[in-house]
Amino acid sequence: NLPTINGVMQQAGHPFKAEDVKFASRGGRTTLSMDIAHAYPAAAGVIRWMRTLTFDGNKLTLQEDYQLRARKDTTFLSLITPHEPRLEKGAILLGESGSPDGLKITYDPRVFRVELEKKPLSDPSLLRSWPEGLTRIRLVQRSAALKGSYQLVFQPE
């Protein structure tokens, strides 16, 4: 999922594509980077938003470096999960520890505050897969700085 920047979500269609896309894979390490600034309309106020995903062994790191024209509204990342999130300082735990679906998401609590929103489902086809519903994890940026960076690390718990 792409971030919601200044309250604005990414837009659909060819004009709103990522630019400066780069891919590299060497020695068990794979990296994909792109500038996602053009995925947003001008109202988002994005100058540059470099997103880099690095897969190294069993760890995935999301690194984002950004520059904005202004801060007009909330900027946050959304993650959707069927698991009940467990919060620790600087980490979100999903699934059962040691199980194939056990996941630890590490973040800097000085950069983000975590909000959890339970999403009940009514569509029967979705209820078959997720009878307990889904949870949206919102990682809300604390800073109003126009330029910055952060990272999230996803790894087995």
Coordinates of N, CA, C and O in Angstrom, one line a residue:
N1 N 0.8 -1.2 0.0 CA 0.0 0.0 0.0 C 0.9 1.2 0.0 O 1.9 1.3 0.7
L2 N 0.5 2.2 -0.8 CA 1.2 3.5 -0.7 C 0.6 4.3 0.4 O -0.5 4.2 0.8
P3 N 1.5 5.3 0.9 CA 1.0 6.1 2.0 C -0.1 7.1 1.6 O -0.3 7.4 0.4
T4 N -0.9 7.5 2.6 CA -1.8 8.6 2.4 C -1.0 9.8 2.8 O -0.6 9.9 3.9
I5 N -0.8 10.8 1.9 CA 0.0 11.9 2.1 C -0.8 13.2 2.2 O -1.6 13.5 1.2
N6 N -0.7 13.9 3.3 CA -1.5 15.1 3.5 C -3.0 14.8 3.3 O -3.7 15.6 2.7
G7 N -3.4 13.6 3.7 CA -4.8 13.2 3.6 C -5.2 12.8 2.2 O -6.4 12.5 1.9
V8 N -4.3 12.7 1.2 CA -4.6 12.4 -0.2 C -4.0 11.0 -0.5 O -2.8 10.7 -0.2
M9 N -4.9 10.1 -1.1 CA -4.4 8.8 -1.5 C -3.8 8.9 -2.9 O -4.1 9.8 -3.7
Q10 N -3.1 7.8 -3.3 CA -2.6 7.7 -4.6 C -3.7 7.7 -5.6 O -4.9 7.4 -5.3
Q11 N -3.5 8.1 -6.8 CA -4.5 8.2 -7.9 C -4.3 7.0 -8.9 O -3.2 6.5 -9.0
A12 N -5.3 6.7 -9.6 CA -5.2 5.6 -10.6 C -5.0 6.2 -12.0 O -5.3 7.3 -12.3
G13 N -4.4 5.3 -12.8 CA -4.3 5.7 -14.2 C -2.8 6.0 -14.6 O -2.0 6.2 -13.7
H14 N -2.6 5.9 -15.9 CA -1.2 6.1 -16.4 C -0.5 7.4 -16.0 O 0.7 7.4 -15.7
P15 N -1.2 8.5 -15.9 CA -0.5 9.7 -15.5 C 0.1 9.7 -14.1 O 0.9 10.5 -13.7
F16 N -0.4 8.7 -13.3 CA 0.0 8.7 -11.9 C 0.9 7.5 -11.6 O 0.7 6.7 -10.7
K17 N 1.9 7.3 -12.4 CA 2.8 6.2 -12.3 C 4.1 6.6 -11.5 O 4.4 7.8 -11.5
A18 N 4.7 5.6 -11.0 CA 6.0 5.8 -10.3 C 7.0 6.1 -11.4 O 6.9 5.7 -12.5
E19 N 8.1 6.9 -11.0 CA 9.2 7.2 -11.9 C 10.5 6.8 -11.2 O 10.5 6.5 -10.0
D20 N 11.5 6.8 -12.0 CA 12.9 6.5 -11.6 C 12.9 5.1 -10.9 O 13.5 4.9 -9.8
V21 N 12.3 4.1 -11.5 CA 12.2 2.8 -11.0 C 13.5 2.0 -11.2 O 14.0 2.0 -12.4
K22 N 14.0 1.4 -10.2 CA 15.3 0.6 -10.3 C 15.1 -0.7 -9.6 O 14.5 -0.8 -8.5
F23 N 15.7 -1.7 -10.1 CA 15.7 -3.1 -9.6 C 17.1 -3.6 -9.6 O 17.8 -3.5 -10.6
A24 N 17.5 -4.3 -8.5 CA 18.8 -5.0 -8.5 C 18.7 -6.2 -7.6 O 18.0 -6.2 -6.6
S25 N 19.4 -7.3 -8.0 CA 19.4 -8.5 -7.2 C 20.8 -9.1 -7.3 O 21.3 -9.4 -8.4
R26 N 21.4 -9.2 -6.1 CA 22.8 -9.7 -6.0 C 23.0 -10.4 -4.7 O 22.6 -9.9 -3.7
G27 N 23.5 -11.6 -4.8 CA 23.9 -12.4 -3.6 C 22.8 -12.5 -2.5 O 23.1 -12.3 -1.4
G28 N 21.6 -12.8 -2.9 CA 20.5 -13.0 -2.0 C 19.9 -11.8 -1.5 O 19.0 -11.8 -0.6
R29 N 20.3 -10.6 -2.0 CA 19.7 -9.3 -1.7 C 19.0 -8.7 -2.9 O 19.7 -8.6 -3.9
T30 N 17.7 -8.4 -2.8 CA 17.0 -7.8 -3.9 C 16.5 -6.5 -3.4 O 15.9 -6.3 -2.4
T31 N 16.6 -5.5 -4.3 CA 16.2 -4.1 -4.0 C 15.3 -3.6 -5.2 O 15.7 -3.7 -6.3
L32 N 14.2 -2.9 -4.8 CA 13.4 -2.2 -5.8 C 13.2 -0.8 -5.2 O 12.7 -0.7 -4.1
S33 N 13.5 0.2 -6.0 CA 13.2 1.5 -5.6 C 12.5 2.3 -6.6 O 12.6 2.0 -7.8
M34 N 11.8 3.3 -6.2 CA 11.0 4.2 -7.1 C 10.6 5.5 -6.4 O 10.5 5.5 -5.2
D35 N 10.4 6.5 -7.3 CA 9.9 7.8 -6.8 C 8.4 7.7 -7.0 O 7.9 7.7 -8.2
I36 N 7.6 7.7 -5.9 CA 6.1 7.5 -6.0 C 5.4 8.9 -6.0 O 4.2 9.0 -6.0
A37 N 6.2 10.0 -6.0 CA 5.6 11.3 -6.0 C 4.5 11.6 -7.0 O 3.5 12.2 -6.8
H38 N 4.7 11.0 -8.2 CA 3.8 11.3 -9.3 C 2.6 10.4 -9.3 O 1.7 10.5 -10.1
A39 N 2.5 9.5 -8.2 CA 1.3 8.7 -8.0 C 0.2 9.5 -7.3 O -0.9 9.1 -7.1
Y40 N 0.5 10.8 -7.0 CA -0.4 11.7 -6.2 C -0.7 12.9 -7.0 O 0.1 13.5 -7.8
P41 N -1.9 13.5 -6.8 CA -2.2 14.8 -7.5 C -1.5 15.9 -6.8 O -1.0 15.7 -5.7
A42 N -1.5 17.1 -7.4 CA -0.8 18.2 -6.8 C -1.3 18.6 -5.4 O -0.5 19.1 -4.6
A43 N -2.5 18.3 -5.1 CA -3.1 18.6 -3.7 C -2.3 17.9 -2.6 O -2.4 18.4 -1.5
A44 N -1.6 16.8 -2.9 CA -0.9 16.1 -1.9 C 0.4 16.9 -1.5 O 1.0 16.6 -0.4
G45 N 0.9 17.8 -2.4 CA 2.0 18.6 -2.1 C 3.3 17.8 -2.0 O 4.3 18.2 -1.3
V46 N 3.5 16.7 -2.8 CA 4.7 15.9 -2.8 C 5.7 16.4 -3.8 O 5.3 16.5 -5.0
I47 N 6.9 16.7 -3.4 CA 8.0 17.0 -4.3 C 8.7 15.7 -4.7 O 8.9 15.5 -5.9
R48 N 9.0 14.9 -3.7 CA 9.8 13.7 -4.0 C 9.4 12.7 -2.9 O 9.3 13.1 -1.7
W49 N 9.2 11.4 -3.3 CA 8.9 10.4 -2.3 C 9.6 9.1 -2.8 O 9.0 8.4 -3.5
M50 N 10.8 8.9 -2.3 CA 11.5 7.7 -2.8 C 11.2 6.5 -1.9 O 11.3 6.6 -0.6
R51 N 10.7 5.4 -2.5 CA 10.3 4.2 -1.7 C 11.3 3.1 -2.2 O 11.4 2.9 -3.3
T52 N 12.0 2.5 -1.2 CA 12.9 1.5 -1.5 C 12.5 0.2 -0.6 O 12.4 0.3 0.6
L53 N 12.4 -0.9 -1.3 CA 12.1 -2.2 -0.7 C 13.3 -3.0 -0.8 O 13.8 -3.2 -2.0
T54 N 13.8 -3.6 0.3 CA 15.0 -4.4 0.2 C 14.7 -5.7 0.9 O 14.3 -5.8 2.1
F55 N 14.8 -6.8 0.1 CA 14.6 -8.2 0.6 C 15.9 -8.8 0.8 O 16.7 -8.9 -0.1
D56 N 16.2 -9.1 2.0 CA 17.5 -9.7 2.4 C 17.3 -10.9 3.3 O 17.0 -10.7 4.5
G57 N 17.4 -12.1 2.8 CA 17.2 -13.3 3.6 C 15.7 -13.4 3.9 O 14.8 -13.3 3.1
N58 N 15.4 -13.4 5.2 CA 14.0 -13.4 5.6 C 13.5 -12.1 6.1 O 12.5 -12.0 6.8
K59 N 14.2 -11.0 5.8 CA 13.8 -9.7 6.2 C 13.5 -8.8 5.1 O 14.2 -8.7 4.1
L60 N 12.4 -8.0 5.2 CA 12.0 -7.0 4.2 C 12.1 -5.6 4.8 O 11.4 -5.4 5.9
T61 N 12.8 -4.7 4.3 CA 12.9 -3.4 4.8 C 12.3 -2.4 3.8 O 12.6 -2.4 2.6
L62 N 11.4 -1.6 4.3 CA 10.8 -0.5 3.6 C 11.4 0.8 4.1 O 11.3 1.2 5.2
Q63 N 12.1 1.5 3.1 CA 12.8 2.8 3.4 C 12.1 3.8 2.6 O 11.9 3.6 1.4
E64 N 11.7 4.9 3.2 CA 11.1 6.0 2.5 C 11.8 7.3 2.8 O 12.0 7.6 4.0
D65 N 12.1 8.1 1.8 CA 12.7 9.4 1.9 C 11.8 10.4 1.1 O 11.5 10.1 0.0
Y66 N 11.4 11.4 1.8 CA 10.4 12.3 1.2 C 10.7 13.8 1.3 O 11.5 14.2 2.2
Q67 N 10.1 14.6 0.5 CA 10.1 16.0 0.6 C 8.8 16.5 0.1 O 8.3 16.1 -1.0
L68 N 8.2 17.4 0.9 CA 6.8 17.9 0.7 C 6.9 19.4 0.5 O 7.8 20.1 1.0
R69 N 5.9 20.0 -0.2 CA 5.8 21.4 -0.3 C 5.2 22.0 0.9 O 5.6 23.2 1.3
A70 N 4.3 21.3 1.5 CA 3.6 21.8 2.7 C 3.0 20.6 3.5 O 2.8 19.6 2.9
R71 N 2.7 20.9 4.7 CA 1.9 19.9 5.6 C 0.5 20.5 5.7 O 0.4 21.5 6.4
K72 N -0.4 19.8 5.1 CA -1.8 20.3 5.2 C -2.7 19.4 6.0 O -3.8 19.8 6.4
D73 N -2.3 18.1 6.1 CA -3.2 17.1 6.7 C -2.3 15.9 7.2 O -1.1 16.0 7.0
T74 N -3.0 14.9 7.7 CA -2.3 13.7 8.2 C -1.6 12.9 7.1 O -2.2 12.8 6.0
T75 N -0.4 12.4 7.4 CA 0.2 11.4 6.5 C 0.4 10.1 7.3 O 0.9 10.1 8.4
F76 N 0.0 9.0 6.6 CA 0.1 7.7 7.3 C 0.2 6.6 6.3 O -0.1 6.7 5.1
L77 N 0.7 5.5 6.8 CA 0.7 4.2 6.1 C -0.4 3.3 6.6 O -0.7 3.4 7.8
S78 N -1.0 2.6 5.7 CA -2.1 1.6 6.1 C -1.6 0.2 5.8 O -1.1 -0.1 4.7
L79 N -1.8 -0.7 6.8 CA -1.5 -2.1 6.6 C -2.8 -2.8 7.0 O -3.4 -2.5 8.0
I80 N -3.2 -3.8 6.3 CA -4.4 -4.5 6.5 C -4.0 -6.0 6.9 O -3.2 -6.6 6.2
T81 N -4.6 -6.5 8.0 CA -4.3 -7.8 8.4 C -5.6 -8.5 9.0 O -6.4 -7.9 9.6
P82 N -5.6 -9.9 8.8 CA -6.7 -10.6 9.4 C -6.3 -11.0 10.9 O -7.2 -11.5 11.6
H83 N -5.1 -10.8 11.3 CA -4.6 -11.1 12.6 C -4.9 -10.0 13.6 O -4.9 -8.8 13.2
E84 N -5.1 -10.3 14.8 CA -5.2 -9.3 15.9 C -3.8 -8.8 16.2 O -3.0 -9.5 16.8
P85 N -3.5 -7.5 15.9 CA -2.2 -7.0 16.2 C -1.9 -6.9 17.7 O -2.8 -6.6 18.5
R86 N -0.7 -7.2 18.0 CA -0.2 -7.0 19.4 C 0.9 -6.0 19.4 O 1.8 -6.1 18.5
L87 N 0.8 -5.0 20.2 CA 1.7 -3.9 20.1 C 2.7 -4.0 21.2 O 2.4 -4.3 22.4
E88 N 4.0 -3.7 20.9 CA 5.1 -3.6 21.8 C 5.7 -2.2 21.4 O 5.4 -1.7 20.4
K89 N 6.6 -1.7 22.3 CA 7.2 -0.5 22.0 C 8.1 -0.7 20.7 O 9.0 -1.5 20.7
G90 N 7.7 0.1 19.7 CA 8.5 0.0 18.4 C 8.2 -1.2 17.6 O 9.0 -1.5 16.6
A91 N 7.2 -2.0 17.9 CA 6.9 -3.2 17.1 C 5.4 -3.6 17.1 O 4.7 -3.3 18.1
I92 N 5.0 -4.1 16.0 CA 3.7 -4.7 15.8 C 3.9 -6.2 15.5 O 4.6 -6.5 14.6
L93 N 3.2 -7.0 16.3 CA 3.3 -8.4 16.2 C 2.0 -9.0 15.6 O 0.9 -8.7 16.1
L94 N 2.1 -9.8 14.6 CA 1.0 -10.4 13.9 C 1.1 -11.9 13.9 O 2.2 -12.4 13.7
G95 N 0.0 -12.6 14.0 CA 0.1 -14.1 13.9 C 0.7 -14.7 15.2 O 1.0 -13.9 16.2
E96 N 1.0 -15.9 15.2 CA 1.6 -16.6 16.3 C 3.1 -16.6 16.2 O 3.6 -17.0 15.2
S97 N 3.8 -16.3 17.3 CA 5.2 -16.3 17.3 C 5.7 -17.7 16.9 O 5.2 -18.7 17.5
G98 N 6.6 -17.8 16.0 CA 7.2 -19.0 15.6 C 6.4 -19.8 14.5 O 6.9 -20.8 14.0
S99 N 5.2 -19.3 14.2 CA 4.4 -20.0 13.2 C 4.7 -19.4 11.9 O 5.3 -18.4 11.8
P100 N 4.3 -20.1 10.8 CA 4.6 -19.6 9.4 C 4.0 -18.2 9.2 O 4.5 -17.5 8.3
D101 N 3.0 -17.9 9.9 CA 2.4 -16.5 9.6 C 2.7 -15.5 10.7 O 2.2 -14.4 10.7
G102 N 3.7 -15.9 11.6 CA 4.1 -14.9 12.6 C 5.0 -13.9 12.0 O 6.0 -14.1 11.3
L103 N 4.6 -12.6 12.2 CA 5.4 -11.5 11.6 C 5.6 -10.4 12.6 O 4.7 -10.0 13.4
K104 N 6.8 -9.8 12.6 CA 7.1 -8.7 13.4 C 7.4 -7.5 12.5 O 8.3 -7.6 11.6
I105 N 6.7 -6.4 12.8 CA 7.0 -5.1 12.0 C 7.6 -4.2 13.0 O 7.0 -3.8 14.0
T106 N 8.8 -3.8 12.7 CA 9.5 -2.8 13.6 C 9.5 -1.4 13.0 O 9.6 -1.2 11.8
Y107 N 9.2 -0.5 13.9 CA 9.1 0.9 13.4 C 9.7 1.8 14.6 O 9.9 1.4 15.7
D108 N 10.0 3.1 14.3 CA 10.5 4.0 15.3 C 9.3 4.7 15.9 O 8.6 5.5 15.2
P109 N 9.0 4.5 17.2 CA 7.9 5.2 17.8 C 8.0 6.7 17.9 O 7.0 7.4 18.2
R110 N 9.2 7.2 17.7 CA 9.3 8.7 17.6 C 8.8 9.2 16.3 O 8.4 10.4 16.2
V111 N 8.8 8.3 15.3 CA 8.3 8.7 13.9 C 6.8 8.5 13.7 O 6.1 9.3 13.1
F112 N 6.3 7.4 14.3 CA 4.9 7.0 14.1 C 4.2 6.7 15.4 O 4.8 6.3 16.4
R113 N 2.9 7.0 15.4 CA 2.0 6.5 16.4 C 1.1 5.5 15.7 O 0.8 5.6 14.5
V114 N 0.7 4.5 16.4 CA -0.1 3.4 15.8 C -1.5 3.5 16.2 O -1.9 3.7 17.4
E115 N -2.4 3.4 15.2 CA -3.8 3.4 15.4 C -4.4 2.1 14.8 O -4.0 1.7 13.7
L116 N -5.3 1.4 15.5 CA -5.9 0.2 15.1 C -7.3 0.4 14.8 O -8.0 1.0 15.7
E117 N -7.8 -0.1 13.7 CA -9.2 0.1 13.3 C -9.8 -1.3 12.9 O -9.4 -1.8 11.8
K118 N -10.7 -1.8 13.7 CA -11.3 -3.1 13.3 C -12.3 -2.9 12.2 O -13.1 -1.9 12.2
K119 N -12.2 -3.7 11.1 CA -13.1 -3.6 10.0 C -13.9 -4.8 9.8 O -13.5 -5.8 9.3
P120 N -15.2 -4.8 10.3 CA -16.1 -5.9 10.2 C -16.4 -6.1 8.7 O -16.4 -5.1 7.9
L121 N -16.7 -7.3 8.3 CA -17.0 -7.6 6.9 C -18.4 -8.0 6.8 O -19.0 -8.7 7.6
S122 N -19.1 -7.7 5.6 CA -20.4 -8.1 5.4 C -20.5 -8.9 4.1 O -21.5 -9.6 3.9
D123 N -19.5 -8.8 3.2 CA -19.5 -9.6 2.0 C -19.3 -11.1 2.3 O -18.2 -11.4 2.8
P124 N -20.2 -11.9 1.9 CA -20.1 -13.4 2.2 C -18.8 -14.0 1.6 O -18.2 -14.9 2.3
S125 N -18.4 -13.6 0.5 CA -17.2 -14.2 -0.1 C -15.9 -13.8 0.7 O -15.0 -14.6 0.8
L126 N -15.9 -12.6 1.3 CA -14.8 -12.2 2.2 C -14.9 -12.9 3.6 O -13.9 -13.3 4.2
L127 N -16.1 -13.0 4.0 CA -16.4 -13.6 5.4 C -15.9 -15.1 5.4 O -15.5 -15.6 6.4
R128 N -15.9 -15.8 4.3 CA -15.4 -17.2 4.2 C -14.0 -17.2 4.6 O -13.5 -18.1 5.2
S129 N -13.2 -16.3 4.1 CA -11.8 -16.2 4.4 C -11.4 -15.6 5.7 O -10.5 -16.0 6.4
W130 N -12.2 -14.5 6.1 CA -11.9 -13.8 7.3 C -13.1 -13.6 8.1 O -13.6 -12.4 8.2
P131 N -13.6 -14.6 8.7 CA -14.9 -14.5 9.5 C -14.8 -13.5 10.6 O -15.8 -12.9 11.1
E132 N -13.6 -13.3 11.2 CA -13.4 -12.3 12.3 C -13.3 -10.9 11.8 O -13.1 -10.0 12.6
G133 N -13.2 -10.7 10.5 CA -13.0 -9.3 9.9 C -11.5 -9.1 9.8 O -10.7 -9.9 9.9
L134 N -11.2 -7.8 9.5 CA -9.8 -7.4 9.2 C -9.5 -6.2 10.1 O -10.4 -5.6 10.7
T135 N -8.3 -6.0 10.3 CA -7.8 -4.8 11.1 C -6.9 -3.9 10.2 O -6.0 -4.4 9.6
R136 N -7.2 -2.6 10.2 CA -6.3 -1.7 9.5 C -5.4 -1.1 10.6 O -5.9 -0.6 11.6
I137 N -4.1 -1.2 10.3 CA -3.1 -0.6 11.1 C -2.7 0.7 10.4 O -2.3 0.7 9.3
R138 N -2.8 1.8 11.1 CA -2.4 3.1 10.6 C -1.2 3.5 11.4 O -1.2 3.7 12.6
L139 N -0.1 3.7 10.6 CA 1.1 4.2 11.2 C 1.1 5.7 10.8 O 1.4 6.1 9.6
V140 N 0.8 6.6 11.8 CA 0.6 8.0 11.5 C 1.9 8.7 11.9 O 2.4 8.6 13.0
Q141 N 2.4 9.5 10.9 CA 3.6 10.3 11.1 C 3.3 11.3 12.2 O 2.3 12.0 12.2
R142 N 4.3 11.4 13.1 CA 4.2 12.4 14.2 C 4.7 13.8 13.8 O 4.2 14.8 14.2
S143 N 5.7 13.8 12.9 CA 6.4 15.0 12.5 C 5.7 15.8 11.5 O 5.0 15.2 10.6
A144 N 5.8 17.1 11.6 CA 5.2 18.0 10.6 C 6.4 18.5 9.6 O 6.1 19.4 8.8
A145 N 7.5 17.9 9.7 CA 8.7 18.3 8.9 C 8.3 18.1 7.4 O 7.7 17.1 7.1
L146 N 8.9 18.9 6.6 CA 8.6 18.8 5.1 C 9.6 17.9 4.5 O 9.3 17.5 3.3
K147 N 10.6 17.5 5.1 CA 11.6 16.6 4.6 C 12.0 15.6 5.6 O 12.1 15.9 6.8
G148 N 12.1 14.3 5.3 CA 12.5 13.3 6.2 C 12.6 11.9 5.6 O 12.5 11.7 4.4
S149 N 12.8 10.9 6.5 CA 12.9 9.5 6.1 C 12.5 8.7 7.3 O 12.5 9.1 8.4
Y150 N 12.2 7.4 6.9 CA 11.9 6.4 8.0 C 12.0 5.1 7.3 O 12.1 4.9 6.1
Q151 N 12.0 4.1 8.2 CA 12.0 2.7 7.7 C 11.1 1.8 8.6 O 10.9 2.1 9.8
L152 N 10.6 0.8 8.0 CA 9.9 -0.3 8.6 C 10.6 -1.6 8.3 O 11.1 -1.7 7.1
V153 N 10.7 -2.5 9.2 CA 11.3 -3.8 9.0 C 10.3 -4.9 9.2 O 9.7 -4.9 10.3
F154 N 10.1 -5.8 8.3 CA 9.2 -6.9 8.4 C 10.0 -8.1 8.4 O 10.8 -8.4 7.5
Q155 N 9.8 -9.0 9.5 CA 10.6 -10.2 9.6 C 9.8 -11.2 10.4 O 8.9 -10.9 11.1
P156 N 10.1 -12.5 10.2 CA 9.4 -13.5 11.0 C 9.5 -13.3 12.5 O 10.6 -12.8 12.9
E157 N 8.5 -13.6 13.2 CA 8.5 -13.4 14.6 C 9.0 -14.7 15.3 O 8.5 -15.7 14.9

